[in-house]
Coordinates of C-alpha atoms in Angstrom, one line a residue:
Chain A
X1 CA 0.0 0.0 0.0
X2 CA 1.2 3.4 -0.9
X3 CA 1.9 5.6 2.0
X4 CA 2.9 8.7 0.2
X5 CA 3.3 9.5 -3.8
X6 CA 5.2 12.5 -5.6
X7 CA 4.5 13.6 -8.7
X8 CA 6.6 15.9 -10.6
X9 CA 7.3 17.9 -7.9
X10 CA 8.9 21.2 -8.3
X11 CA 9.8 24.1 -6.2
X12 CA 11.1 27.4 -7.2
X13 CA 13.0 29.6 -4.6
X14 CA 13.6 33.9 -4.7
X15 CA 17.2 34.2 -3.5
X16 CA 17.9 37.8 -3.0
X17 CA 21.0 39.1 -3.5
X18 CA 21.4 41.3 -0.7
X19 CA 18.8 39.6 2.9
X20 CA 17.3 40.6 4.7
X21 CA 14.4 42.5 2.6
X22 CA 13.8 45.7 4.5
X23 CA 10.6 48.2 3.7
X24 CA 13.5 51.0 3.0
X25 CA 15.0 48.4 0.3
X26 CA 11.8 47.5 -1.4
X27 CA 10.8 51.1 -1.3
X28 CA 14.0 51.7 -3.2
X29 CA 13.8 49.0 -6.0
X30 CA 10.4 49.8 -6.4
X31 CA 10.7 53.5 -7.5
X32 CA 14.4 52.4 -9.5
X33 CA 12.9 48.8 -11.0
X34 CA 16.0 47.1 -10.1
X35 CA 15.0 43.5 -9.3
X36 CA 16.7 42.2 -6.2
X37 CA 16.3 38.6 -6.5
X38 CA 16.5 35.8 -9.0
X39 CA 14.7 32.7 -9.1
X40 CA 16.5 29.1 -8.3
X41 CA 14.7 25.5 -8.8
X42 CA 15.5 23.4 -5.6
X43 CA 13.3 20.8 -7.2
X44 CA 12.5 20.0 -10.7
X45 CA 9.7 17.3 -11.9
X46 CA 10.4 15.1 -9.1
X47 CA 8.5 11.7 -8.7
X48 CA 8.2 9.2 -6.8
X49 CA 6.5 6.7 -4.4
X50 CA 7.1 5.6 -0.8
X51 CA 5.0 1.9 0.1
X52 CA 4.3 1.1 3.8
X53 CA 7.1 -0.4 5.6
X54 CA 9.6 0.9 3.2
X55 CA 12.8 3.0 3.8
X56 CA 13.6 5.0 1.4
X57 CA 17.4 7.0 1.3
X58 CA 17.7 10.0 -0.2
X59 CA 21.6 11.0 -1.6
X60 CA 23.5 13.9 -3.0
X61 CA 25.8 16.5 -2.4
X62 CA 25.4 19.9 -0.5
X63 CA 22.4 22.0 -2.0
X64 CA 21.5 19.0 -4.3
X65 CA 17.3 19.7 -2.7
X66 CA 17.3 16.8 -0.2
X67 CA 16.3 19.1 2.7
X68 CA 13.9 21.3 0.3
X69 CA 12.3 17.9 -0.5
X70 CA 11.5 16.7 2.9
X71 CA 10.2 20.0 3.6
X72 CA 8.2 20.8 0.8
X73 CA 6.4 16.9 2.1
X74 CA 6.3 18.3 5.6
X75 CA 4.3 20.8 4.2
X76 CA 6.6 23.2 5.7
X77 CA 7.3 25.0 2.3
X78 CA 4.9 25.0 -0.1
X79 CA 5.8 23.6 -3.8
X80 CA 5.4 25.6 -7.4
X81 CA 4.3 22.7 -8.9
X82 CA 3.1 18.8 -9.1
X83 CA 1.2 16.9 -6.9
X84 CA 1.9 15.0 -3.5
X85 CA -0.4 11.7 -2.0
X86 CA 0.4 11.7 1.8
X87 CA -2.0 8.7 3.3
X88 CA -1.8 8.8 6.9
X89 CA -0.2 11.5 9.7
X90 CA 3.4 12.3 8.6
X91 CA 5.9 13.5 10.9
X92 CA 9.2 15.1 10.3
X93 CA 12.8 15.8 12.3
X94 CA 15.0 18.0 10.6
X95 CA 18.2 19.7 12.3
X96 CA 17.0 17.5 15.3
X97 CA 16.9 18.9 18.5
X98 CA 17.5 22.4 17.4
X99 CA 14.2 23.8 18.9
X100 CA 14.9 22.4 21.9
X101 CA 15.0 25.1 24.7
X102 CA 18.3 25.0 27.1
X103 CA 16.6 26.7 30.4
X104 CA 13.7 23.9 29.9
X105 CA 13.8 20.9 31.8
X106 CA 14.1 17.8 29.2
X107 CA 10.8 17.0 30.6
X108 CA 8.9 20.5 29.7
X109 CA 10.8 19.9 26.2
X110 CA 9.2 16.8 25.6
X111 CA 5.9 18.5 26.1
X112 CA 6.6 21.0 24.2
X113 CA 7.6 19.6 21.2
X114 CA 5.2 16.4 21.5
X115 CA 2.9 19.7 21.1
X116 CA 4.2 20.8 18.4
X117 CA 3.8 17.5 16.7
X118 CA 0.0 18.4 17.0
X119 CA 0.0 15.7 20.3
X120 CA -2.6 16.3 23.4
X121 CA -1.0 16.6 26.8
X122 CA -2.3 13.2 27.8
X123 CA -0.9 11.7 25.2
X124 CA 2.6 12.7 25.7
X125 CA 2.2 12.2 29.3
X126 CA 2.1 8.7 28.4
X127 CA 4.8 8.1 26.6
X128 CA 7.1 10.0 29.0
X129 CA 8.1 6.7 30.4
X130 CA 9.1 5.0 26.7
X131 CA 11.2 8.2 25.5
X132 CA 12.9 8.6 28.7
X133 CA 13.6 4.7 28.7
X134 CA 14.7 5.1 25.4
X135 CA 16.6 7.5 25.4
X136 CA 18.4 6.2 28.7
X137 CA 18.2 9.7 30.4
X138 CA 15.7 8.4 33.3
X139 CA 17.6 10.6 36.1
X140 CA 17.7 13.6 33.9
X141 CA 14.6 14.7 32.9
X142 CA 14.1 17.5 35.5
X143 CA 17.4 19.0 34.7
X144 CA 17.7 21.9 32.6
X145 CA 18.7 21.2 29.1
X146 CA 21.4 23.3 29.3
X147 CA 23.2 21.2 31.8
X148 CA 23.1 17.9 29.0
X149 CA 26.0 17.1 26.5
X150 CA 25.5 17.6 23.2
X151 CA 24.9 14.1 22.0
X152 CA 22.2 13.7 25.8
X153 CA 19.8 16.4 23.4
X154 CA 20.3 14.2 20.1
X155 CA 19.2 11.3 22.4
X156 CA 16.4 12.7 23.7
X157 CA 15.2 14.2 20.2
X158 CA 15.3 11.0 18.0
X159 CA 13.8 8.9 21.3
X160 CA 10.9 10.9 20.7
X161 CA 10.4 11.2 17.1
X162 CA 10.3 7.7 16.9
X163 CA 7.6 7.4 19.7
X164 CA 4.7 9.7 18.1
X165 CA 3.0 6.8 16.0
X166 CA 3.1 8.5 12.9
X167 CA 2.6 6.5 9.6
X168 CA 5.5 8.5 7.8
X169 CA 8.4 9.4 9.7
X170 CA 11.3 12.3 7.4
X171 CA 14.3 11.8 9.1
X172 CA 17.1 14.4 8.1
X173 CA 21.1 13.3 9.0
X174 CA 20.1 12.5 12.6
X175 CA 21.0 8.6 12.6
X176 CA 24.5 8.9 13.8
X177 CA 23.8 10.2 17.3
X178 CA 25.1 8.7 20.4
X179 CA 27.2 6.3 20.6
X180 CA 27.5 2.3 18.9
X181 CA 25.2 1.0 21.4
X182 CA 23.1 3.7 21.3
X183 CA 23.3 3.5 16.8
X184 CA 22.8 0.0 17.1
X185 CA 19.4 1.0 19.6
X186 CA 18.3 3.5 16.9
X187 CA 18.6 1.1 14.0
X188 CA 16.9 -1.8 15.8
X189 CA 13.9 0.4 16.6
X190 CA 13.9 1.8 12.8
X191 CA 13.5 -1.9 12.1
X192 CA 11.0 -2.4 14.0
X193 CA 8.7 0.2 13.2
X194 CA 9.3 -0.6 9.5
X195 CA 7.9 -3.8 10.3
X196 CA 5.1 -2.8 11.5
X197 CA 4.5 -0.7 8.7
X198 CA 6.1 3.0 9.1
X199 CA 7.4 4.3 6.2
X200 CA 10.9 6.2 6.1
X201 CA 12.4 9.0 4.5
X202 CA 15.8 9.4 5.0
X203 CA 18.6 11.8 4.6
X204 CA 22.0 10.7 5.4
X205 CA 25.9 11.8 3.9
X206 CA 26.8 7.9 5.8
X207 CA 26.0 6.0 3.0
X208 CA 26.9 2.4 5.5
X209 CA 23.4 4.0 7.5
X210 CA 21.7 4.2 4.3
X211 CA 22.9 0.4 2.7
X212 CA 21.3 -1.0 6.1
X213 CA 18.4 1.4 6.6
X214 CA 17.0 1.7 3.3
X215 CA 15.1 -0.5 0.8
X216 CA 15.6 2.2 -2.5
X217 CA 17.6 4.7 -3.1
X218 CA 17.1 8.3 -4.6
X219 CA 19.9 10.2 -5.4
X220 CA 19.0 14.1 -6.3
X221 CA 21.6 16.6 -8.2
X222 CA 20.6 19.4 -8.5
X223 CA 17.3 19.1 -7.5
X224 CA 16.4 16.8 -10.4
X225 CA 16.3 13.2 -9.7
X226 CA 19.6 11.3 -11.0
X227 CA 19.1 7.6 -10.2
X228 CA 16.3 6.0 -8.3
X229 CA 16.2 2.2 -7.5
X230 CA 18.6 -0.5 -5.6
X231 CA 20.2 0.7 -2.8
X232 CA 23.5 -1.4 -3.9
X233 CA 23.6 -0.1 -7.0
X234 CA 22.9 3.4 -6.7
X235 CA 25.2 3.6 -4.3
X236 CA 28.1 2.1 -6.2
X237 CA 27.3 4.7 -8.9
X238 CA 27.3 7.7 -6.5
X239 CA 30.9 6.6 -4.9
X240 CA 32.4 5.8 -8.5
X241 CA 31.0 9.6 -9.5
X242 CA 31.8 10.9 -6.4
X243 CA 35.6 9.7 -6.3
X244 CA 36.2 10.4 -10.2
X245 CA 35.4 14.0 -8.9
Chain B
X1 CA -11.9 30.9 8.7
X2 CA -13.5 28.7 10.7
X3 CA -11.4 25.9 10.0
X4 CA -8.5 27.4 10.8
X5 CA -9.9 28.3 14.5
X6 CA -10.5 24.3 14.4
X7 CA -6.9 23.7 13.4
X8 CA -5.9 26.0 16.2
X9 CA -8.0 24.3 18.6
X10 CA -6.8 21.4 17.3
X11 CA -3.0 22.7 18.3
X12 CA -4.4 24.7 21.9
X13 CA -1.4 22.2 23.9
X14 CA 1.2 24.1 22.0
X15 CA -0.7 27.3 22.7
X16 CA -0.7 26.3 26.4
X17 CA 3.2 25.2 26.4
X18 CA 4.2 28.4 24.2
X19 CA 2.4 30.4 27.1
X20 CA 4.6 28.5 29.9
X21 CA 7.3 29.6 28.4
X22 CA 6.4 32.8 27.8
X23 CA 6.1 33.5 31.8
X24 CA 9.2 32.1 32.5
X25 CA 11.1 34.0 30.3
X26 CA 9.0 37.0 31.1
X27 CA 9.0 36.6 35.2
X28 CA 11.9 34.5 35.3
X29 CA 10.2 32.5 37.6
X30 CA 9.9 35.0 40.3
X31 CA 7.4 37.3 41.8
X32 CA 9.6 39.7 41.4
X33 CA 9.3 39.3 37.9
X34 CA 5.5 41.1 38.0
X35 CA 6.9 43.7 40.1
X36 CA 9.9 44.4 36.6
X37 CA 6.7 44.2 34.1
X38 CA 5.0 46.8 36.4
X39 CA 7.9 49.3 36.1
X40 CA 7.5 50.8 33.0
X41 CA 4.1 51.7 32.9
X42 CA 4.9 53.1 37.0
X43 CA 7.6 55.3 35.3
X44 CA 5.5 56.8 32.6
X45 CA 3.2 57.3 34.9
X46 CA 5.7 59.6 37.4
X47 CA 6.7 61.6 34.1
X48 CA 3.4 62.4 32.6
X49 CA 2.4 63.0 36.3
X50 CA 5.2 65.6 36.8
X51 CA 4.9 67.5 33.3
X52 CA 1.0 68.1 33.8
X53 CA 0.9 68.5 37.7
X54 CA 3.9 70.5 38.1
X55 CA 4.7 72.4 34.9
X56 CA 1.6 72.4 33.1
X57 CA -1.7 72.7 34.9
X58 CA -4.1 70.0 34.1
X59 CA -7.7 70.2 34.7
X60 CA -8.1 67.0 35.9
X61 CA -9.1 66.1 40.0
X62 CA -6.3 63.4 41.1
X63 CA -4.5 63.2 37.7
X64 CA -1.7 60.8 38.6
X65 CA -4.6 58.5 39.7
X66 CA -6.4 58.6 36.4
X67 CA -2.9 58.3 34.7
X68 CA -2.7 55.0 36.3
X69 CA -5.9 53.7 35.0
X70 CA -5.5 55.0 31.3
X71 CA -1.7 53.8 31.4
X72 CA -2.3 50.1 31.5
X73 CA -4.8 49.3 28.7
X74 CA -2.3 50.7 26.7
X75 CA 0.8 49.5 27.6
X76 CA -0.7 46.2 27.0
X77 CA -1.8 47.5 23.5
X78 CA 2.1 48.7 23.3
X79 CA 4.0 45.9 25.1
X80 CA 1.6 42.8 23.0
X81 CA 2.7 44.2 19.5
X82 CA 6.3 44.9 20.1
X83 CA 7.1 41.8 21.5
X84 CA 4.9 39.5 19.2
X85 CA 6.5 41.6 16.1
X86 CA 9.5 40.0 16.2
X87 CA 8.0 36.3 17.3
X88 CA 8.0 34.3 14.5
X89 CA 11.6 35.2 13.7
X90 CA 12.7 34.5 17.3
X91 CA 11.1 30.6 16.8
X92 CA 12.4 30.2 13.5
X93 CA 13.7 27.0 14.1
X94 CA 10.4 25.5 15.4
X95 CA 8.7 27.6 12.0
X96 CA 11.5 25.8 9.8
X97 CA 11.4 22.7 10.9
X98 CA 8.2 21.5 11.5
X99 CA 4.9 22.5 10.4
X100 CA 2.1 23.8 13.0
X101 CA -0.1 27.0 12.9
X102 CA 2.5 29.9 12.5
X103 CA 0.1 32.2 14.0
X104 CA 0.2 30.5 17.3
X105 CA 3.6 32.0 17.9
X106 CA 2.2 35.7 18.1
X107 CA -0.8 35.0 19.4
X108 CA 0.7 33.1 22.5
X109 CA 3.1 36.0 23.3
X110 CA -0.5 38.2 22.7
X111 CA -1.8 35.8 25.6
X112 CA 1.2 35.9 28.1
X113 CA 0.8 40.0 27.7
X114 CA -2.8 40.2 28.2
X115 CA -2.9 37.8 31.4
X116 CA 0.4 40.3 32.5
X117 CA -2.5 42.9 31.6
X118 CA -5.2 41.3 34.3
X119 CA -2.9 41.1 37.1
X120 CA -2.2 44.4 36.6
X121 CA -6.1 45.4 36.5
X122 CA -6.0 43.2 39.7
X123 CA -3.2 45.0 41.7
X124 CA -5.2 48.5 40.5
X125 CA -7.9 47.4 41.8
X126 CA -6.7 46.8 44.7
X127 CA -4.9 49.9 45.1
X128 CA -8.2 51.3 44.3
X129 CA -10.0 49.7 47.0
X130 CA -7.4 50.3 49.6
X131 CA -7.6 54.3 48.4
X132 CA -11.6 53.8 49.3
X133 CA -12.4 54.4 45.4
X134 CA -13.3 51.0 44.4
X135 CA -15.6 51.5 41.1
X136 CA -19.3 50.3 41.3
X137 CA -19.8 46.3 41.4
X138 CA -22.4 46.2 38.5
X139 CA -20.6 48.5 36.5
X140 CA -17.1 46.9 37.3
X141 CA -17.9 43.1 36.5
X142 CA -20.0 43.8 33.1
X143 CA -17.8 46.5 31.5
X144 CA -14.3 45.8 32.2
X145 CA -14.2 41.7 30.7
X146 CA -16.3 43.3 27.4
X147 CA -13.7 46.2 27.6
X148 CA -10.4 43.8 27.6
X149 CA -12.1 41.3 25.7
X150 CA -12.4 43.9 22.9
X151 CA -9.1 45.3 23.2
X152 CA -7.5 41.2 23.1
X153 CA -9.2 40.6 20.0
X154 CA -7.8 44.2 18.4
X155 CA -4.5 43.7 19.7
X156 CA -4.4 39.8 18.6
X157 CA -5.1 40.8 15.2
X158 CA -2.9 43.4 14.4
X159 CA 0.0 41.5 16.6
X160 CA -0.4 38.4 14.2
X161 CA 0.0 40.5 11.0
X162 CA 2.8 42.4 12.5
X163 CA 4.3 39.1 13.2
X164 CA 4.0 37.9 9.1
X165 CA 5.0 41.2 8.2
X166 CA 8.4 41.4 10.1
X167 CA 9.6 38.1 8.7
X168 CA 9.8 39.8 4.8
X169 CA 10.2 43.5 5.9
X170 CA 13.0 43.4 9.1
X171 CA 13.0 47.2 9.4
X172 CA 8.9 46.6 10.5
X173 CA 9.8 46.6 14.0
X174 CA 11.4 49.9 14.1
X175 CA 9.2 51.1 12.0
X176 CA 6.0 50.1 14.8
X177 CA 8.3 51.5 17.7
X178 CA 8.1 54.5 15.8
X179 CA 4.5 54.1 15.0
X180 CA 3.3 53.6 18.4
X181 CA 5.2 56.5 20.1
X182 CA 3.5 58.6 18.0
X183 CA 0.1 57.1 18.4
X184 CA 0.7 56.7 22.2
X185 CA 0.1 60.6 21.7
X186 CA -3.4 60.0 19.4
X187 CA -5.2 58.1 22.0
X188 CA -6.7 59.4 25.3
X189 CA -4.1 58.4 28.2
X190 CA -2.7 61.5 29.0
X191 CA -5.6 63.4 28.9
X192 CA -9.1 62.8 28.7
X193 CA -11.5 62.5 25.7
X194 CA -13.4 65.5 27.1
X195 CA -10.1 67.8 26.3
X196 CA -10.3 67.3 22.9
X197 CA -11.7 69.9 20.7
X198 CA -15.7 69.2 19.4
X199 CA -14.3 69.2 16.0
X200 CA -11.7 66.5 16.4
X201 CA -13.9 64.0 18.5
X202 CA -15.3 62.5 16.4
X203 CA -11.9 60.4 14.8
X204 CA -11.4 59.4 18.6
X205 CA -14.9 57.9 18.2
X206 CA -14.0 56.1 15.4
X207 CA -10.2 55.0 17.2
X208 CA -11.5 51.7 18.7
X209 CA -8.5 51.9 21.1
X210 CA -9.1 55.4 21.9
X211 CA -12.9 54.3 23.1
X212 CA -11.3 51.2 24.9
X213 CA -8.9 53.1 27.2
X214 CA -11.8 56.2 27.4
X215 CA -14.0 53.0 28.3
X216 CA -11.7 51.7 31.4
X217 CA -10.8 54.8 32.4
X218 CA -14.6 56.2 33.2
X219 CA -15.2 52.4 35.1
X220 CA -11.9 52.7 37.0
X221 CA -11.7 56.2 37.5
X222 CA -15.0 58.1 36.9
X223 CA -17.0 55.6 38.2
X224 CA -19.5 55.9 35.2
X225 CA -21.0 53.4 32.5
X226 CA -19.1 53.8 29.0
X227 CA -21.1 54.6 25.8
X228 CA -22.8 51.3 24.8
X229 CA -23.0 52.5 21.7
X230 CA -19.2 53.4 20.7
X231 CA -18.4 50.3 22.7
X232 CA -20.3 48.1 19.9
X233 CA -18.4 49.8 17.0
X234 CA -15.0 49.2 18.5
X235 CA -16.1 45.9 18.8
X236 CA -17.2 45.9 15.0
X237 CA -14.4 47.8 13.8
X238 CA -11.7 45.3 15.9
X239 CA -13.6 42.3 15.2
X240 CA -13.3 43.9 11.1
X241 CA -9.7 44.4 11.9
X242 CA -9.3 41.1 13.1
X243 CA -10.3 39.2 10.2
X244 CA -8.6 41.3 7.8
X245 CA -5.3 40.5 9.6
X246 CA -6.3 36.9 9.6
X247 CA -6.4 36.7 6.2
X248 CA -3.7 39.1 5.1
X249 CA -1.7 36.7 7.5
X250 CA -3.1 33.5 5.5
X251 CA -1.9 34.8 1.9
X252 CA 1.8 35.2 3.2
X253 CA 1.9 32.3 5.7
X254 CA 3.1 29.5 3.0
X255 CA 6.2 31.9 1.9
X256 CA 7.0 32.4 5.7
X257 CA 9.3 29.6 6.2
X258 CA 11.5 30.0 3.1
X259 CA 12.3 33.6 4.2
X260 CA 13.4 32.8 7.4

């Protein structure tokens, strides 16, 4: 069963030339007609489909759209054109944990951005015990974030992205937190949720993450879609055009 | 329209945890923290109190008094919109990153300065009591909710627009600092709407702010009932306000995150 479908997606940006816009500027380039920005495609006739339980990797260099694409599905930026299926409650993590607010206790974070993810107090509440278990930070959830190490807040954010039951999780470069064990935790869970029928989205430069993670491969340049299919393969032809480079 | 309200509804949690965290960054978790908040308006108060008292005579019985009661209907108009202006470009990484209703973010920090607003109705009232001027009961409970309900649905309006506004045009703030020194001016808190001249009346009539803080001042001060009348067209003219902004807001909303 399909869980989400792209169809020539495409996304057009405005990159001015001199951020940010200010009323004085535009007040200016109106009454001289200079035009202050140009127009860049992120994304150009993009398509393709994600079935339940799959994992789908998505490759390519810096600026290549990989970011643009998981947020033009998170419905965070809207698209130019094209269509996009999303069947069920999507979910996405990208730059994970950067919302998270230091003087907040990990606890008050978690409730605010179970919130966030459109989640009822009751709800979270419930799954306090799971994320905190999870993320093995039981004796620190009433200490102020700013008091964690760096990779404590990467914990705590993918332990909770991966506890909201959502149908469609986009997960942008966030595998590689913690430690092996705690990789080896992450992956294990990813597993299992494929199993029981999540589908993925996944952004990652560690191409070893995505050859055990991910079922197919996309690999965008330039915001047009090079290769899609085998994960082997694709992958063999990104390092082979990556080294002749 | 109305399905956004649901959507809001839908997101009232993250309303309720944006608001927590408003108050702790505003009182930084001290009752002390009320006291800071109460400062400003106290000091405006002392100036205005001094220029017309002292150095220019004002016609008006216990001025600093009145002062008092016009000052803090607007400084929640003033404090609400200058700190929600900049709101949604202070969460830009929540905005980026994850979709919700952006207008939660300036109507949240609308919230915190409106309940900052009832505690300080509460402490005047207080104060008025314990000065042996506490305003009529009947008078008191009916008008003043209507009165700050009216003024919360202005201020959330124009504070969510501002919000929008600021993340494409990031002199805007500057610009409303500007803006509402020079209408702090246009409204009736340093003097009373009777002071102004027959022929100029009439725009304060049609100023729904102007009729709010007239409106809490003659409950609080005067101890008379505000023009019912005037009262329904600020209501009209904020509730008209109000939706404009709403949808103004909804046009821009999609390019918000890609300008932040």
């Amino acid at each position: 069963m399909e869980a989400l479908k792209a169809e020539s997606l495409s996304k057009k940006f405005r990159i001015f030339h001199q951020p940010p816009l200010t009323l004085q500027k535009a007040a200016y380039n109106f009454f001289h007609r200079t035009q202050l920005y140009q127009d860049l495609w992120a994304l150009e006739g993009v398509s393709f489909s994600l079935q339940r339980g799959e994992a789908l990797g998505l490759i390519g260099t810096n600026g290549s759209g990989k970011t643009t694409l998981l947020r033009v599905l998170a419905n965070i930026y809207s698209f130019t054109s094209g269509r996009v299926w999303i069947q069920g409650r999507l979910a996405a993590s990208l730059e994970l944990g950067s919302g998270f607010l230091l003087e907040f206790t990990g606890l008050e974070n978690l409730y605010l951005h179970g919130a966030i993810f459109g989640l009822s107090r009751r709800r979270i509440a419930a799954k306090i015990a799971k994320i905190a278990e999870f993320a093995q930070l039981k004796d620190f959830l009433d200490v102020p974030l700013r008091q964690y190490s760096f990779g404590m807040r990467m914990r705590l954010a993918f332990a909770l992205i991966v506890n909201i039951e959502s149908d469609i999780l986009l997960i942008d470069e966030s595998l590689a937190v913690g430690d092996v064990a705690f990789r080896e935790k992450c992956f294990a869970r990813i597993e299992g949720l494929k199993s029981q029928g999540t589908a993925f989205i996944l952004v990652s430069h560690n191409m070893e993450e995505i050859a055990r993670l991910c079922d197919r491969v996309i690999w965008l340049e330039k915001g047009r879609i090079r290769a899609c299919g085998n994960t082997e393969r694709i992958l063999q032809e990104y390092a082979r055009d990556t080294r002749v480079k | 329209m109305l399905k956004q309200i649901k959507n809001i509804f839908h997101y009232r949690w993250l309303i309720y945890a944006f608001l927590v965290r408003g108050f702790k960054a505003k009182y930084k978790n001290s009752f002390l923290g009320i006291f800071w908040s109460l400062l400003n308006p106290l000091l405006n108060v002392l100036i205005f109190s001094f220029v017309f008292t002292v150095i220019f005579k004002i016609g008006i019985k216990d001025y600093p008094l009145y002062l008092l009661c016009a000052m803090f209907p607007w400084n929640f108009f003033n404090s609400a919109l200058i700190n929600s202006v900049v709101s949604i470009v202070e969460d830009s990484s929540f905005v980026k990153n994850v979709y919700f209703p952006l207008e939660i973010v300036p109507l949240a920090v609308t919230a915190v300065n409106f309940v900052n607003f009832l505690i300080e109705l509460t402490i005047l009232l207080i104060f008025l009591a314990f000065l042996g001027k506490w305003p009529g009961g009947a008078i008191l409970w009916f008008y003043i909710p209507v009165l700050a309900f009216i003024e919360f649905i202005l201020v959330s309006g124009l504070a969510v627009l501002a919000s929008g506004l600021f993340v494409i045009f990031r002199d805007l703030n500057f610009i409303l600092n500007f803006f509402l020194r020079l209408f702090f001016y246009f409204v009736p808190v340093v003097y009373t709407l009777e002071l102004v001249p027959p022929r100029w009346n009439f725009i304060y009539r049609l100023n729904p702010l102007a009729v709010i803080i007239d409106g809490f001042t003659r409950v609080f001060f005067f101890n008379a009932p505000p023009d019912i009348f005037r009262m329904g067209l600020a209501l009209a003219e904020s509730g008209i306000i109000f939706i404009f902004c709403f949808w103004a807001f909804n046009k821009m909303r999609m390019a918000i995150p890609e300008r932040l």
